[in-house]
Amino acid sequence: MKTGLTYDTVALNEAGDALLIIDQTKLPNEEVILALKTQKEIHDAIYLLQVRGAPAIGVAAAYGVYLAAREMDTQDYDTFAKQFHDAAAYLNSARPTAVNLSWALRRMEDVVAEAKNCSVAKIKELLKKEAEEIQEEDINICRMIGEYGLTLIKKGDGLLTHCNAGQLATSRYGTATAPMYLAHEKGYGIHVFADETRPLLQGARLTAYELNKAGIDVTLICDNMASMVMRQGKVQAVFVGCDRVAMNGDAANKIGTSQVAILAKHYGIPFYVCAPSSTIDENLTDGSQIPIEERPGEEICSMWYEKRMTPEGVKTYNPAFDVTDHTLISAIITENGIARAPYETSLRKMLEGKKGHKMQAE
Ligand code: MRU
């Protein structure tokens, strides 16, 4: 499956001492690769959305905590394990909603816990391997989501997506975009509407850029135009990503996703959530338990505008995610198949398909 991007969203550099990311706050105008070494640099890059998207921040955190381990100057297992736990907790505090962050860090912590009898040098080696595995799995997972998602697309379909659940949000292919890349490759003649995605414009800056680079027919619309294009019969299916799915199928994704789902239901358009099984949180029964990140009001008052667009001192509310009710979701596409209602049963099956690693959200 081909995408148009020539660089990795997240990678370890060749020397193995820095995390390389494409700075997504600079896209689409500048393609700047950052080499991050310190824990503060990595934490802040996640918080500031220089690296973003649930799977990508999981991979970044896994490499990030490996880099922390690399610098730990002790041969004593207990001291190392304590320092490692503190480093993982620090990275985990960067963003609350995407469960992939705590999931990936938990996997790294499990490596340390299971290697009690190994030397610290050996544990560092195992940690590097685990981070590489998390990334490799992410690539395969996205490929499988693409294959399953493709079965839901017909030739000539108009597809709508919200935010960026593309290659830039993962290690490769994306989740919601993977079926689009495949459909394009197979000559389906699809066209995609990308919601701009206020306030941080992931749709305008990232999805439009990424799909355009791949030669996919993409049209940017403002978030409040989705109803219009749906009413005009231009959208046959909606594909979105997600940051955390509760066991009843309620799914958190970028703010504005739930209103797209409500519109899709109104117009009788299928609404699909693409979810690696690492975003299914088996500890949560429904979406009301998903922690929703709140970000500074500055993002909705002045960021991206040439000048401030609201009076100084006005109150703001800036939730970064919302929860789409499971009743609005036609299907949840995972790497293990397509889950449909009742989700309690079908998501359980999807999780059984996942080998070994138990989800443990914080
Ligand atoms: O705040 P962001 O840009 O990290 O939000 C990203 C999203 O909401 C994505 O849709 C989600 O993480 C899925 S990415 C495959």
mmCIF file of C-alpha atoms and ligand atoms in Angstrom:
data_model
loop_
_atom_site.group_PDB
_atom_site.id
_atom_site.type_symbol
_atom_site.label_atom_id
_atom_site.label_comp_id
_atom_site.label_asym_id
_atom_site.label_seq_id
_atom_site.Cartn_x
_atom_site.Cartn_y
_atom_site.Cartn_z
ATOM 1 C CA MET A 1 0.000 0.000 0.000
ATOM 2 C CA LYS A 2 1.509 3.314 -1.045
ATOM 3 C CA THR A 3 1.178 6.686 0.663
ATOM 4 C CA GLY A 4 2.701 9.921 -0.565
ATOM 5 C CA LEU A 5 4.944 10.588 2.421
ATOM 6 C CA THR A 6 8.672 10.007 2.072
ATOM 7 C CA TYR A 7 9.544 10.220 5.777
ATOM 8 C CA ASP A 8 8.474 8.340 8.904
ATOM 9 C CA THR A 9 6.029 9.953 11.312
ATOM 10 C CA VAL A 10 8.082 8.539 14.208
ATOM 11 C CA ALA A 11 11.434 6.714 14.179
ATOM 12 C CA LEU A 12 14.517 6.016 16.224
ATOM 13 C CA ASN A 13 17.596 7.538 14.595
ATOM 14 C CA GLU A 14 20.400 5.322 13.321
ATOM 15 C CA ALA A 15 22.632 5.972 16.309
ATOM 16 C CA GLY A 16 19.731 4.891 18.511
ATOM 17 C CA ASP A 17 20.017 7.958 20.711
ATOM 18 C CA ALA A 18 17.223 10.248 19.485
ATOM 19 C CA LEU A 19 13.556 10.097 18.557
ATOM 20 C CA LEU A 20 12.929 11.513 15.102
ATOM 21 C CA ILE A 21 9.516 13.032 14.398
ATOM 22 C CA ILE A 22 8.079 15.155 11.640
ATOM 23 C CA ASP A 23 6.972 18.357 13.391
ATOM 24 C CA GLN A 24 3.245 18.305 12.653
ATOM 25 C CA THR A 25 2.718 21.848 13.941
ATOM 26 C CA LYS A 26 4.772 23.063 10.943
ATOM 27 C CA LEU A 27 2.868 21.071 8.299
ATOM 28 C CA PRO A 28 1.845 21.581 5.562
ATOM 29 C CA ASN A 29 4.116 24.558 4.889
ATOM 30 C CA GLU A 30 7.393 23.166 6.218
ATOM 31 C CA GLU A 31 8.615 19.583 6.539
ATOM 32 C CA VAL A 32 10.848 19.758 9.584
ATOM 33 C CA ILE A 33 12.261 16.625 11.214
ATOM 34 C CA LEU A 34 13.034 17.045 14.920
ATOM 35 C CA ALA A 35 15.575 14.913 16.803
ATOM 36 C CA LEU A 36 14.390 14.673 20.399
ATOM 37 C CA LYS A 37 16.694 13.422 23.122
ATOM 38 C CA THR A 38 15.505 14.534 26.538
ATOM 39 C CA GLN A 39 12.369 13.357 28.295
ATOM 40 C CA LYS A 40 11.107 16.941 28.501
ATOM 41 C CA GLU A 41 11.519 17.368 24.724
ATOM 42 C CA ILE A 42 9.568 14.163 24.088
ATOM 43 C CA HIS A 43 6.857 14.937 26.658
ATOM 44 C CA ASP A 44 6.393 18.452 25.268
ATOM 45 C CA ALA A 45 6.332 17.244 21.649
ATOM 46 C CA ILE A 46 3.415 14.970 22.583
ATOM 47 C CA TYR A 47 1.615 17.691 24.553
ATOM 48 C CA LEU A 48 2.103 20.305 21.812
ATOM 49 C CA LEU A 49 0.928 17.874 19.089
ATOM 50 C CA GLN A 50 4.255 17.973 17.236
ATOM 51 C CA VAL A 51 3.655 14.237 17.239
ATOM 52 C CA ARG A 52 -0.023 13.306 17.536
ATOM 53 C CA GLY A 53 -2.645 10.695 16.752
ATOM 54 C CA ALA A 54 -3.276 7.828 19.155
ATOM 55 C CA PRO A 55 -1.014 5.108 17.635
ATOM 56 C CA ALA A 56 1.812 7.570 16.854
ATOM 57 C CA ILE A 57 1.978 8.892 20.401
ATOM 58 C CA GLY A 58 2.069 5.308 21.691
ATOM 59 C CA VAL A 59 5.063 4.529 19.462
ATOM 60 C CA ALA A 60 6.760 7.849 20.340
ATOM 61 C CA ALA A 61 6.329 7.150 24.047
ATOM 62 C CA ALA A 62 7.723 3.609 23.698
ATOM 63 C CA TYR A 63 10.889 4.912 22.022
ATOM 64 C CA GLY A 64 10.887 7.853 24.422
ATOM 65 C CA VAL A 65 10.952 5.723 27.538
ATOM 66 C CA TYR A 66 13.613 3.476 25.958
ATOM 67 C CA LEU A 67 15.758 6.591 25.477
ATOM 68 C CA ALA A 68 15.212 7.441 29.158
ATOM 69 C CA ALA A 69 16.312 3.910 30.123
ATOM 70 C CA ARG A 70 19.414 4.227 27.960
ATOM 71 C CA GLU A 71 20.582 7.182 30.031
ATOM 72 C CA MET A 72 20.013 5.488 33.402
ATOM 73 C CA ASP A 73 23.362 5.088 35.066
ATOM 74 C CA THR A 74 22.836 2.201 37.465
ATOM 75 C CA GLN A 75 23.420 -1.551 37.458
ATOM 76 C CA ASP A 76 21.004 -2.156 40.321
ATOM 77 C CA TYR A 77 17.691 -3.614 39.140
ATOM 78 C CA ASP A 78 15.475 -1.982 41.798
ATOM 79 C CA THR A 79 16.951 1.469 41.253
ATOM 80 C CA PHE A 80 16.616 1.047 37.481
ATOM 81 C CA ALA A 81 12.998 -0.191 37.756
ATOM 82 C CA LYS A 82 12.026 2.755 39.968
ATOM 83 C CA GLN A 83 13.662 5.314 37.647
ATOM 84 C CA PHE A 84 12.028 3.620 34.653
ATOM 85 C CA HIS A 85 8.597 3.754 36.274
ATOM 86 C CA ASP A 86 9.018 7.492 36.988
ATOM 87 C CA ALA A 87 10.056 8.156 33.384
ATOM 88 C CA ALA A 88 7.020 6.238 32.064
ATOM 89 C CA ALA A 89 4.679 8.130 34.418
ATOM 90 C CA TYR A 90 6.094 11.443 33.216
ATOM 91 C CA LEU A 91 5.507 10.642 29.514
ATOM 92 C CA ASN A 92 2.074 9.249 30.325
ATOM 93 C CA SER A 93 1.065 12.601 31.811
ATOM 94 C CA ALA A 94 1.450 14.337 28.427
ATOM 95 C CA ARG A 95 -2.086 13.592 27.143
ATOM 96 C CA PRO A 96 -5.000 11.767 28.800
ATOM 97 C CA THR A 97 -7.502 10.590 26.165
ATOM 98 C CA ALA A 98 -5.650 8.264 23.763
ATOM 99 C CA VAL A 99 -5.297 4.987 25.623
ATOM 100 C CA ASN A 100 -2.440 3.937 23.311
ATOM 101 C CA LEU A 101 -0.102 6.148 25.324
ATOM 102 C CA SER A 102 -0.589 4.291 28.618
ATOM 103 C CA TRP A 103 -0.955 0.993 26.746
ATOM 104 C CA ALA A 104 2.452 1.308 25.044
ATOM 105 C CA LEU A 105 4.127 2.481 28.251
ATOM 106 C CA ARG A 106 2.546 -0.425 30.145
ATOM 107 C CA ARG A 107 4.035 -2.836 27.604
ATOM 108 C CA MET A 108 7.443 -1.281 28.166
ATOM 109 C CA GLU A 109 6.988 -1.506 31.955
ATOM 110 C CA ASP A 110 6.005 -5.170 31.600
ATOM 111 C CA VAL A 111 9.356 -5.829 29.882
ATOM 112 C CA VAL A 112 11.192 -4.416 32.902
ATOM 113 C CA ALA A 113 9.018 -6.368 35.351
ATOM 114 C CA GLU A 114 9.529 -9.651 33.487
ATOM 115 C CA ALA A 115 13.307 -9.229 33.184
ATOM 116 C CA LYS A 116 14.068 -9.099 36.915
ATOM 117 C CA ASN A 117 16.826 -11.648 36.528
ATOM 118 C CA CYS A 118 18.558 -9.936 33.612
ATOM 119 C CA SER A 119 21.342 -7.398 33.733
ATOM 120 C CA VAL A 120 20.371 -3.755 33.267
ATOM 121 C CA ALA A 121 22.289 -3.763 29.951
ATOM 122 C CA LYS A 122 20.182 -6.712 28.739
ATOM 123 C CA ILE A 123 16.955 -5.015 29.870
ATOM 124 C CA LYS A 124 17.866 -1.940 27.815
ATOM 125 C CA GLU A 125 18.295 -4.194 24.771
ATOM 126 C CA LEU A 126 14.900 -5.827 25.412
ATOM 127 C CA LEU A 127 13.261 -2.416 25.736
ATOM 128 C CA LYS A 128 14.584 -1.323 22.358
ATOM 129 C CA LYS A 129 13.246 -4.512 20.818
ATOM 130 C CA GLU A 130 9.821 -4.031 22.400
ATOM 131 C CA ALA A 131 9.531 -0.450 21.108
ATOM 132 C CA GLU A 132 10.484 -1.663 17.613
ATOM 133 C CA GLU A 133 7.869 -4.410 17.895
ATOM 134 C CA ILE A 134 5.163 -1.948 18.928
ATOM 135 C CA GLN A 135 5.969 0.072 15.812
ATOM 136 C CA GLU A 136 6.089 -2.963 13.517
ATOM 137 C CA GLU A 137 2.740 -4.181 14.879
ATOM 138 C CA ASP A 138 1.235 -0.728 14.310
ATOM 139 C CA ILE A 139 2.188 -0.920 10.624
ATOM 140 C CA ASN A 140 0.621 -4.370 10.235
ATOM 141 C CA ILE A 141 -2.488 -3.369 12.175
ATOM 142 C CA CYS A 142 -3.091 -0.389 9.893
ATOM 143 C CA ARG A 143 -2.617 -2.609 6.850
ATOM 144 C CA MET A 144 -5.265 -5.043 8.161
ATOM 145 C CA ILE A 145 -7.679 -2.213 9.003
ATOM 146 C CA GLY A 146 -7.190 -1.084 5.406
ATOM 147 C CA GLU A 147 -8.098 -4.549 4.071
ATOM 148 C CA TYR A 148 -11.228 -4.868 6.211
ATOM 149 C CA GLY A 149 -12.246 -1.263 5.589
ATOM 150 C CA LEU A 150 -11.925 -1.713 1.830
ATOM 151 C CA THR A 151 -14.742 -4.289 1.901
ATOM 152 C CA LEU A 152 -17.077 -1.465 2.976
ATOM 153 C CA ILE A 153 -16.212 0.831 0.049
ATOM 154 C CA LYS A 154 -17.753 0.775 -3.414
ATOM 155 C CA LYS A 155 -16.352 2.147 -6.653
ATOM 156 C CA GLY A 156 -16.958 5.889 -7.014
ATOM 157 C CA ASP A 157 -17.855 6.399 -3.333
ATOM 158 C CA GLY A 158 -17.582 9.768 -1.647
ATOM 159 C CA LEU A 159 -16.029 9.326 1.809
ATOM 160 C CA LEU A 160 -15.873 11.822 4.634
ATOM 161 C CA THR A 161 -13.308 11.897 7.424
ATOM 162 C CA HIS A 162 -12.702 14.083 10.459
ATOM 163 C CA CYS A 163 -9.353 15.101 11.992
ATOM 164 C CA ASN A 164 -6.320 13.122 10.817
ATOM 165 C CA ALA A 165 -6.310 9.381 11.326
ATOM 166 C CA GLY A 166 -3.739 9.001 8.581
ATOM 167 C CA GLN A 167 -0.112 8.016 8.207
ATOM 168 C CA LEU A 168 0.754 11.108 10.232
ATOM 169 C CA ALA A 169 -1.211 9.699 13.173
ATOM 170 C CA THR A 170 0.365 6.224 12.988
ATOM 171 C CA SER A 171 3.593 4.566 11.869
ATOM 172 C CA ARG A 172 2.300 3.983 8.338
ATOM 173 C CA TYR A 173 -0.965 3.982 6.283
ATOM 174 C CA GLY A 174 -3.159 5.420 9.058
ATOM 175 C CA THR A 175 -6.351 3.823 10.324
ATOM 176 C CA ALA A 176 -9.265 5.701 8.706
ATOM 177 C CA THR A 177 -7.096 6.470 5.666
ATOM 178 C CA ALA A 178 -5.798 2.912 5.112
ATOM 179 C CA PRO A 179 -9.004 1.795 3.295
ATOM 180 C CA MET A 180 -8.774 4.995 1.241
ATOM 181 C CA TYR A 181 -5.171 4.319 0.196
ATOM 182 C CA LEU A 182 -6.143 0.780 -0.811
ATOM 183 C CA ALA A 183 -9.261 1.894 -2.693
ATOM 184 C CA HIS A 184 -7.181 4.476 -4.539
ATOM 185 C CA GLU A 185 -4.519 1.922 -5.401
ATOM 186 C CA LYS A 186 -7.183 -0.414 -6.804
ATOM 187 C CA GLY A 187 -8.649 2.336 -8.986
ATOM 188 C CA TYR A 188 -11.988 2.673 -7.171
ATOM 189 C CA GLY A 189 -12.190 6.357 -8.118
ATOM 190 C CA ILE A 190 -13.117 7.465 -4.597
ATOM 191 C CA HIS A 191 -13.210 11.070 -3.480
ATOM 192 C CA VAL A 192 -12.683 12.202 0.083
ATOM 193 C CA PHE A 193 -14.112 15.147 2.001
ATOM 194 C CA ALA A 194 -11.768 16.237 4.782
ATOM 195 C CA ASP A 195 -13.375 18.214 7.609
ATOM 196 C CA GLU A 196 -11.026 21.066 8.535
ATOM 197 C CA THR A 197 -11.324 20.057 12.238
ATOM 198 C CA ARG A 198 -11.413 23.148 14.414
ATOM 199 C CA PRO A 199 -9.577 24.286 16.434
ATOM 200 C CA LEU A 200 -6.223 22.695 15.558
ATOM 201 C CA LEU A 201 -7.058 22.077 11.896
ATOM 202 C CA GLN A 202 -5.721 18.522 11.635
ATOM 203 C CA GLY A 203 -8.067 17.950 8.676
ATOM 204 C CA ALA A 204 -7.013 21.057 6.764
ATOM 205 C CA ARG A 205 -3.324 20.936 7.593
ATOM 206 C CA LEU A 206 -2.671 17.201 7.740
ATOM 207 C CA THR A 207 -5.367 15.052 6.071
ATOM 208 C CA ALA A 208 -5.710 17.319 3.039
ATOM 209 C CA TYR A 209 -1.895 17.452 2.749
ATOM 210 C CA GLU A 210 -1.390 13.716 3.191
ATOM 211 C CA LEU A 211 -4.132 12.536 0.817
ATOM 212 C CA ASN A 212 -3.225 15.149 -1.741
ATOM 213 C CA LYS A 213 0.399 13.949 -1.704
ATOM 214 C CA ALA A 214 -0.855 10.424 -2.385
ATOM 215 C CA GLY A 215 -2.823 11.641 -5.402
ATOM 216 C CA ILE A 216 -6.205 10.947 -3.784
ATOM 217 C CA ASP A 217 -9.042 13.249 -4.840
ATOM 218 C CA VAL A 218 -9.560 15.230 -1.606
ATOM 219 C CA THR A 219 -11.788 18.236 -0.970
ATOM 220 C CA LEU A 220 -11.446 20.347 2.151
ATOM 221 C CA ILE A 221 -14.650 21.494 3.848
ATOM 222 C CA CYS A 222 -15.246 23.476 7.035
ATOM 223 C CA ASP A 223 -16.713 21.427 9.869
ATOM 224 C CA ASN A 224 -20.111 23.088 9.486
ATOM 225 C CA MET A 225 -20.373 22.015 5.831
ATOM 226 C CA ALA A 226 -20.628 18.275 6.447
ATOM 227 C CA SER A 227 -24.428 18.371 6.579
ATOM 228 C CA MET A 228 -24.553 20.168 3.247
ATOM 229 C CA VAL A 229 -22.376 17.647 1.371
ATOM 230 C CA MET A 230 -24.275 14.764 2.938
ATOM 231 C CA ARG A 231 -27.621 16.267 1.971
ATOM 232 C CA GLN A 232 -26.320 16.724 -1.577
ATOM 233 C CA GLY A 233 -25.688 12.961 -1.737
ATOM 234 C CA LYS A 234 -21.937 13.352 -2.061
ATOM 235 C CA VAL A 235 -21.022 11.110 0.892
ATOM 236 C CA GLN A 236 -21.605 7.348 0.892
ATOM 237 C CA ALA A 237 -19.629 6.513 4.060
ATOM 238 C CA VAL A 238 -17.773 8.170 6.932
ATOM 239 C CA PHE A 239 -14.470 6.734 8.199
ATOM 240 C CA VAL A 240 -12.892 8.165 11.367
ATOM 241 C CA GLY A 241 -10.178 7.110 13.785
ATOM 242 C CA CYS A 242 -10.490 6.937 17.548
ATOM 243 C CA ASP A 243 -8.515 7.490 20.716
ATOM 244 C CA ARG A 244 -10.330 5.143 23.064
ATOM 245 C CA VAL A 245 -13.259 2.743 22.719
ATOM 246 C CA ALA A 246 -15.297 1.579 25.729
ATOM 247 C CA MET A 247 -16.640 -1.972 25.802
ATOM 248 C CA ASN A 248 -20.185 -0.878 24.867
ATOM 249 C CA GLY A 249 -18.782 0.631 21.640
ATOM 250 C CA ASP A 250 -18.829 4.314 22.692
ATOM 251 C CA ALA A 251 -15.780 5.824 20.990
ATOM 252 C CA ALA A 252 -13.782 8.969 21.793
ATOM 253 C CA ASN A 253 -12.218 10.822 18.894
ATOM 254 C CA LYS A 254 -11.326 14.403 17.969
ATOM 255 C CA ILE A 255 -13.882 16.998 19.030
ATOM 256 C CA GLY A 256 -16.575 17.286 16.383
ATOM 257 C CA THR A 257 -16.644 13.580 15.518
ATOM 258 C CA SER A 258 -19.914 12.920 17.351
ATOM 259 C CA GLN A 259 -21.742 15.631 15.423
ATOM 260 C CA VAL A 260 -20.608 14.031 12.162
ATOM 261 C CA ALA A 261 -22.015 10.704 13.428
ATOM 262 C CA ILE A 262 -25.331 12.356 14.283
ATOM 263 C CA LEU A 263 -25.506 13.849 10.781
ATOM 264 C CA ALA A 264 -24.589 10.533 9.165
ATOM 265 C CA LYS A 265 -27.414 8.818 11.049
ATOM 266 C CA HIS A 266 -29.843 11.530 9.928
ATOM 267 C CA TYR A 267 -28.906 11.065 6.284
ATOM 268 C CA GLY A 268 -28.696 7.249 6.481
ATOM 269 C CA ILE A 269 -24.940 7.162 5.784
ATOM 270 C CA PRO A 270 -22.816 4.408 7.422
ATOM 271 C CA PHE A 271 -20.422 5.724 10.057
ATOM 272 C CA TYR A 272 -17.310 3.578 10.609
ATOM 273 C CA VAL A 273 -14.780 3.884 13.430
ATOM 274 C CA CYS A 274 -11.325 2.481 12.693
ATOM 275 C CA ALA A 275 -9.776 1.183 15.896
ATOM 276 C CA PRO A 276 -6.582 -0.813 16.431
ATOM 277 C CA SER A 277 -7.370 -3.213 19.287
ATOM 278 C CA SER A 278 -4.904 -1.183 21.380
ATOM 279 C CA THR A 279 -7.533 1.592 21.492
ATOM 280 C CA ILE A 280 -10.183 -0.702 22.982
ATOM 281 C CA ASP A 281 -10.162 -0.136 26.721
ATOM 282 C CA GLU A 282 -11.528 -3.238 28.365
ATOM 283 C CA ASN A 283 -11.553 -1.500 31.730
ATOM 284 C CA LEU A 284 -14.312 0.907 30.681
ATOM 285 C CA THR A 285 -17.946 -0.127 30.325
ATOM 286 C CA ASP A 286 -19.089 3.041 28.551
ATOM 287 C CA GLY A 287 -17.878 6.321 27.093
ATOM 288 C CA SER A 288 -18.730 8.446 30.141
ATOM 289 C CA GLN A 289 -15.621 6.945 31.796
ATOM 290 C CA ILE A 290 -13.236 8.133 29.063
ATOM 291 C CA PRO A 291 -11.067 11.044 30.294
ATOM 292 C CA ILE A 292 -11.474 14.006 27.957
ATOM 293 C CA GLU A 293 -8.502 16.290 27.491
ATOM 294 C CA GLU A 294 -9.194 20.000 27.945
ATOM 295 C CA ARG A 295 -6.762 22.356 26.255
ATOM 296 C CA PRO A 296 -5.986 26.081 26.638
ATOM 297 C CA GLY A 297 -8.593 28.595 25.452
ATOM 298 C CA GLU A 298 -5.852 30.316 23.470
ATOM 299 C CA GLU A 299 -6.276 27.573 20.855
ATOM 300 C CA ILE A 300 -9.804 28.721 20.043
ATOM 301 C CA CYS A 301 -9.289 32.481 20.483
ATOM 302 C CA SER A 302 -6.125 33.287 18.596
ATOM 303 C CA MET A 303 -4.110 30.294 17.406
ATOM 304 C CA TRP A 304 -4.083 30.121 13.558
ATOM 305 C CA TYR A 305 -5.685 33.576 13.324
ATOM 306 C CA GLU A 306 -3.629 36.613 12.311
ATOM 307 C CA LYS A 307 -5.086 38.467 15.271
ATOM 308 C CA ARG A 308 -7.159 37.497 18.283
ATOM 309 C CA MET A 309 -10.753 36.833 17.218
ATOM 310 C CA THR A 310 -12.560 37.187 20.549
ATOM 311 C CA PRO A 311 -12.568 39.819 23.316
ATOM 312 C CA GLU A 312 -9.832 39.538 25.931
ATOM 313 C CA GLY A 313 -11.052 37.838 29.088
ATOM 314 C CA VAL A 314 -13.971 35.989 27.489
ATOM 315 C CA LYS A 315 -14.576 32.552 29.021
ATOM 316 C CA THR A 316 -13.602 29.581 26.862
ATOM 317 C CA TYR A 317 -14.233 25.850 26.916
ATOM 318 C CA ASN A 318 -11.948 23.741 24.714
ATOM 319 C CA PRO A 319 -12.485 19.978 25.036
ATOM 320 C CA ALA A 320 -10.158 18.248 22.569
ATOM 321 C CA PHE A 321 -12.247 15.066 22.124
ATOM 322 C CA ASP A 322 -15.841 13.943 22.241
ATOM 323 C CA VAL A 323 -17.544 10.601 22.647
ATOM 324 C CA THR A 324 -19.677 9.165 19.857
ATOM 325 C CA ASP A 325 -22.518 7.071 21.172
ATOM 326 C CA HIS A 326 -22.312 3.435 20.074
ATOM 327 C CA THR A 327 -25.862 3.648 18.680
ATOM 328 C CA LEU A 328 -24.522 5.995 15.983
ATOM 329 C CA ILE A 329 -21.672 3.684 14.938
ATOM 330 C CA SER A 330 -22.395 1.267 12.061
ATOM 331 C CA ALA A 331 -19.233 -0.782 12.689
ATOM 332 C CA ILE A 332 -15.852 -0.661 14.408
ATOM 333 C CA ILE A 333 -13.055 -1.822 12.117
ATOM 334 C CA THR A 334 -10.106 -3.435 13.884
ATOM 335 C CA GLU A 335 -7.098 -5.421 12.662
ATOM 336 C CA ASN A 336 -8.953 -8.559 13.728
ATOM 337 C CA GLY A 337 -12.149 -7.929 11.797
ATOM 338 C CA ILE A 338 -15.255 -5.760 11.678
ATOM 339 C CA ALA A 339 -17.177 -5.473 14.933
ATOM 340 C CA ARG A 340 -20.889 -4.691 14.879
ATOM 341 C CA ALA A 341 -23.494 -4.230 17.613
ATOM 342 C CA PRO A 342 -23.876 -5.604 20.227
ATOM 343 C CA TYR A 343 -20.351 -4.327 20.825
ATOM 344 C CA GLU A 344 -19.913 -5.930 24.268
ATOM 345 C CA THR A 345 -19.706 -9.278 22.454
ATOM 346 C CA SER A 346 -18.045 -8.283 19.200
ATOM 347 C CA LEU A 347 -15.304 -6.143 20.811
ATOM 348 C CA ARG A 348 -14.513 -8.978 23.216
ATOM 349 C CA LYS A 349 -13.930 -11.181 20.142
ATOM 350 C CA MET A 350 -11.684 -8.529 18.602
ATOM 351 C CA LEU A 351 -9.619 -8.464 21.798
ATOM 352 C CA GLU A 352 -9.335 -12.240 21.860
ATOM 353 C CA GLY A 353 -7.783 -11.998 18.409
ATOM 354 C CA LYS A 354 -5.046 -9.822 19.828
ATOM 355 C CA LYS A 355 -2.099 -11.872 20.963
ATOM 356 C CA GLY A 356 -0.598 -11.642 24.394
ATOM 357 C CA HIS A 357 -0.689 -8.056 25.514
ATOM 358 C CA LYS A 358 -3.356 -7.170 28.021
ATOM 359 C CA MET A 359 -4.842 -3.690 27.871
ATOM 360 C CA GLN A 360 -4.298 -1.799 31.089
ATOM 361 C CA ALA A 361 -5.431 1.774 30.819
ATOM 362 C CA GLU A 362 -4.665 4.231 33.605
HETATM 363 O O1 MRU B 1 -5.414 15.678 19.084
HETATM 364 P P1 MRU B 1 -4.960 14.681 18.049
HETATM 365 O O2 MRU B 1 -4.582 15.323 16.761
HETATM 366 O O3 MRU B 1 -3.910 13.758 18.586
HETATM 367 O O4 MRU B 1 -6.256 13.808 17.771
HETATM 368 C C1 MRU B 1 -6.134 12.728 16.894
HETATM 369 C C2 MRU B 1 -7.411 12.042 16.621
HETATM 370 O O5 MRU B 1 -8.448 12.365 17.148
HETATM 371 C C3 MRU B 1 -7.333 10.844 15.714
HETATM 372 O O6 MRU B 1 -8.508 10.693 14.985
HETATM 373 C C4 MRU B 1 -7.109 9.587 16.568
HETATM 374 O O7 MRU B 1 -6.019 9.748 17.419
HETATM 375 C C5 MRU B 1 -6.916 8.368 15.750
HETATM 376 S S1 MRU B 1 -5.394 8.372 14.896
HETATM 377 C C6 MRU B 1 -5.267 6.949 13.995
#
